[in-house]
Each structure stands twice: as C-alpha cells, then as structure tokens.
C-alpha cells in the first residue's frame, strides 16, 4: 500500500476525524488530570497549614503561653480558650477561601503542562 492508497483508505472510512478527536480527548484528559493533581495538592497543603494554625498555634501556643499573644490582648484569657470559635473559623472561611487559590494553582499547572 503506497502513500496515496493510505490516504484514500483514511478518507474512505473517515478515520481522520477519529484520530483528531481521539488526540483532543486524550489531551483534554491530560490537562484535566494535571488540573486535579495541582488542585488537590494545593488544597491539601492549605488544609494542613490551617490544621496546624488551629490545633497548635490557636489551641496550644496562644492559649497557654502569654508571651506569644498580641500586645494589648494579654487580659483576654477567656477569648483565647474558645476552641469552638477557632475551629469554626478554620472550617468555614478557612476551607472555603482555600478553594480559590487551589483552583488557581490547578489552572496554572494545567496550562503549563
């Protein structure tokens, strides 16, 4: 089969559009996978930082050691011991706002890949 016979075969059976479509689907899946990988890694990192901030800094360090507190708030012992307040703050605005930079990181990773 020579070159012209191969091109006639592709034209007769309509193989060309399927090859182009298949390449587009595979490329789209690759970009989608890169997006989700970047998103999950960035979101996981922000969740880890938020958990560290809430569980260690807010619940242990600032609560028990007055030398780490902000100047002028040394007298606010009850406010520093409100664990539920800090946990709600980490969940609602913390995780919600973490979605935005995670989505941007996923977009940048998929565009670079």
Short mmCIF file of C-alpha atoms in Angstrom, two decimals:
data_model
loop_
_atom_site.label_atom_id
_atom_site.label_comp_id
_atom_site.label_asym_id
_atom_site.label_seq_id
_atom_site.Cartn_x
_atom_site.Cartn_y
_atom_site.Cartn_z
CA UNK A 1 0.00 0.00 0.00
CA UNK A 2 1.57 3.28 -1.08
CA UNK A 3 1.03 6.73 0.36
CA UNK A 4 -1.93 7.65 -1.86
CA UNK A 5 -3.68 4.37 -1.11
CA UNK A 6 -3.29 5.01 2.63
CA UNK A 7 -4.77 8.49 2.34
CA UNK A 8 -7.67 7.10 0.25
CA UNK A 9 -8.27 4.44 2.92
CA UNK A 10 -8.40 7.13 5.61
CA UNK A 11 -10.73 9.27 3.52
CA UNK A 12 -12.98 6.36 2.52
CA UNK A 13 -13.53 5.13 6.04
CA UNK A 14 -13.41 8.53 7.75
CA UNK A 15 -10.51 7.63 10.03
CA UNK A 16 -9.04 11.16 10.07
CA UNK A 17 -11.70 12.82 12.25
CA UNK A 18 -11.49 10.00 14.78
CA UNK A 19 -7.74 10.42 15.09
CA UNK A 20 -8.13 14.17 15.60
CA UNK A 21 -10.99 13.64 18.07
CA UNK A 22 -9.00 10.98 19.96
CA UNK A 23 -5.99 13.25 20.25
CA UNK A 24 -8.23 16.04 21.58
CA UNK A 25 -9.84 13.76 24.15
CA UNK A 26 -6.50 12.43 25.33
CA UNK A 27 -5.10 15.94 25.54
CA UNK A 28 -8.18 17.10 27.44
CA UNK A 29 -7.87 14.22 29.88
CA UNK A 30 -4.22 15.02 30.44
CA UNK A 31 -4.99 18.68 31.16
CA UNK A 32 -7.87 17.63 33.41
CA UNK A 33 -5.64 15.23 35.34
CA UNK A 34 -2.99 17.92 35.76
CA UNK A 35 -5.63 20.38 36.98
CA UNK A 36 -6.96 18.00 39.61
CA UNK A 37 -3.47 16.99 40.73
CA UNK A 38 -2.48 20.64 41.22
CA UNK A 39 -5.80 21.43 42.90
CA UNK A 40 -5.63 18.51 45.35
CA UNK A 41 -2.01 19.12 46.28
CA UNK A 42 -2.54 22.86 46.81
CA UNK A 43 -5.80 22.34 48.74
CA UNK A 44 -4.20 19.62 50.87
CA UNK A 45 -1.30 21.92 51.70
CA UNK A 46 -3.69 24.70 52.74
CA UNK A 47 -5.74 22.28 54.86
CA UNK A 48 -2.54 21.12 56.55
CA UNK A 49 -1.48 24.71 57.28
CA UNK A 50 -4.97 25.54 58.58
CA UNK A 51 -4.95 22.49 60.85
CA UNK A 52 -1.50 23.46 62.19
CA UNK A 53 -2.70 27.01 62.79
CA UNK A 54 -5.85 25.90 64.61
CA UNK A 55 -4.63 22.90 66.54
CA UNK A 56 -1.18 24.10 67.56
CA UNK A 57 -0.97 27.87 67.35
CA UNK A 58 -4.51 28.74 68.48
CA UNK A 59 -5.22 25.87 70.87
CA UNK A 60 -1.79 25.30 72.41
CA UNK A 61 0.62 28.16 71.93
CA UNK A 62 -1.51 31.31 72.28
CA UNK A 63 -3.80 29.73 74.86
CA UNK A 64 -1.11 28.57 77.28
CA UNK A 65 1.80 30.97 76.73
CA UNK A 66 1.04 34.65 77.24
CA UNK A 67 4.39 35.73 75.81
CA UNK A 68 3.16 34.82 72.29
CA UNK A 69 -0.07 36.81 72.50
CA UNK A 70 -0.65 40.06 70.68
CA UNK A 71 0.22 43.18 72.63
CA UNK A 72 -2.84 44.53 74.42
CA UNK A 73 -4.69 41.18 74.48
CA UNK A 74 -2.92 39.59 77.45
CA UNK A 75 -6.04 40.00 79.62
CA UNK A 76 -8.32 38.08 77.20
CA UNK A 77 -7.88 34.58 78.67
CA UNK A 78 -11.49 33.52 78.02
CA UNK A 79 -11.31 34.58 74.39
CA UNK A 80 -8.11 32.61 73.80
CA UNK A 81 -9.64 29.46 75.35
CA UNK A 82 -12.66 29.35 72.98
CA UNK A 83 -11.71 26.27 70.98
CA UNK A 84 -15.03 26.02 69.12
CA UNK A 85 -14.60 29.59 67.82
CA UNK A 86 -11.18 28.77 66.36
CA UNK A 87 -12.41 25.50 64.84
CA UNK A 88 -15.39 27.22 63.17
CA UNK A 89 -13.04 29.86 61.80
CA UNK A 90 -10.77 27.21 60.33
CA UNK A 91 -13.65 25.31 58.72
CA UNK A 92 -15.91 27.98 57.26
CA UNK A 93 -13.80 30.80 55.95
CA UNK A 94 -10.56 28.82 56.05
CA UNK A 95 -11.57 25.88 53.86
CA UNK A 96 -13.89 27.96 51.72
CA UNK A 97 -11.21 30.52 50.92
CA UNK A 98 -8.67 27.73 50.32
CA UNK A 99 -10.71 26.61 47.30
CA UNK A 100 -9.90 29.78 45.35
CA UNK A 101 -6.07 29.60 45.38
CA UNK A 102 -6.24 25.82 44.94
CA UNK A 103 -8.33 26.31 41.79
CA UNK A 104 -5.83 28.90 40.52
CA UNK A 105 -2.91 26.55 41.17
CA UNK A 106 -4.74 23.77 39.31
CA UNK A 107 -5.36 26.13 36.39
CA UNK A 108 -1.72 27.24 36.25
CA UNK A 109 -0.49 23.64 36.42
CA UNK A 110 -2.84 22.51 33.64
CA UNK A 111 -1.79 25.45 31.44
CA UNK A 112 1.91 24.77 32.00
CA UNK A 113 1.56 21.00 31.37
#
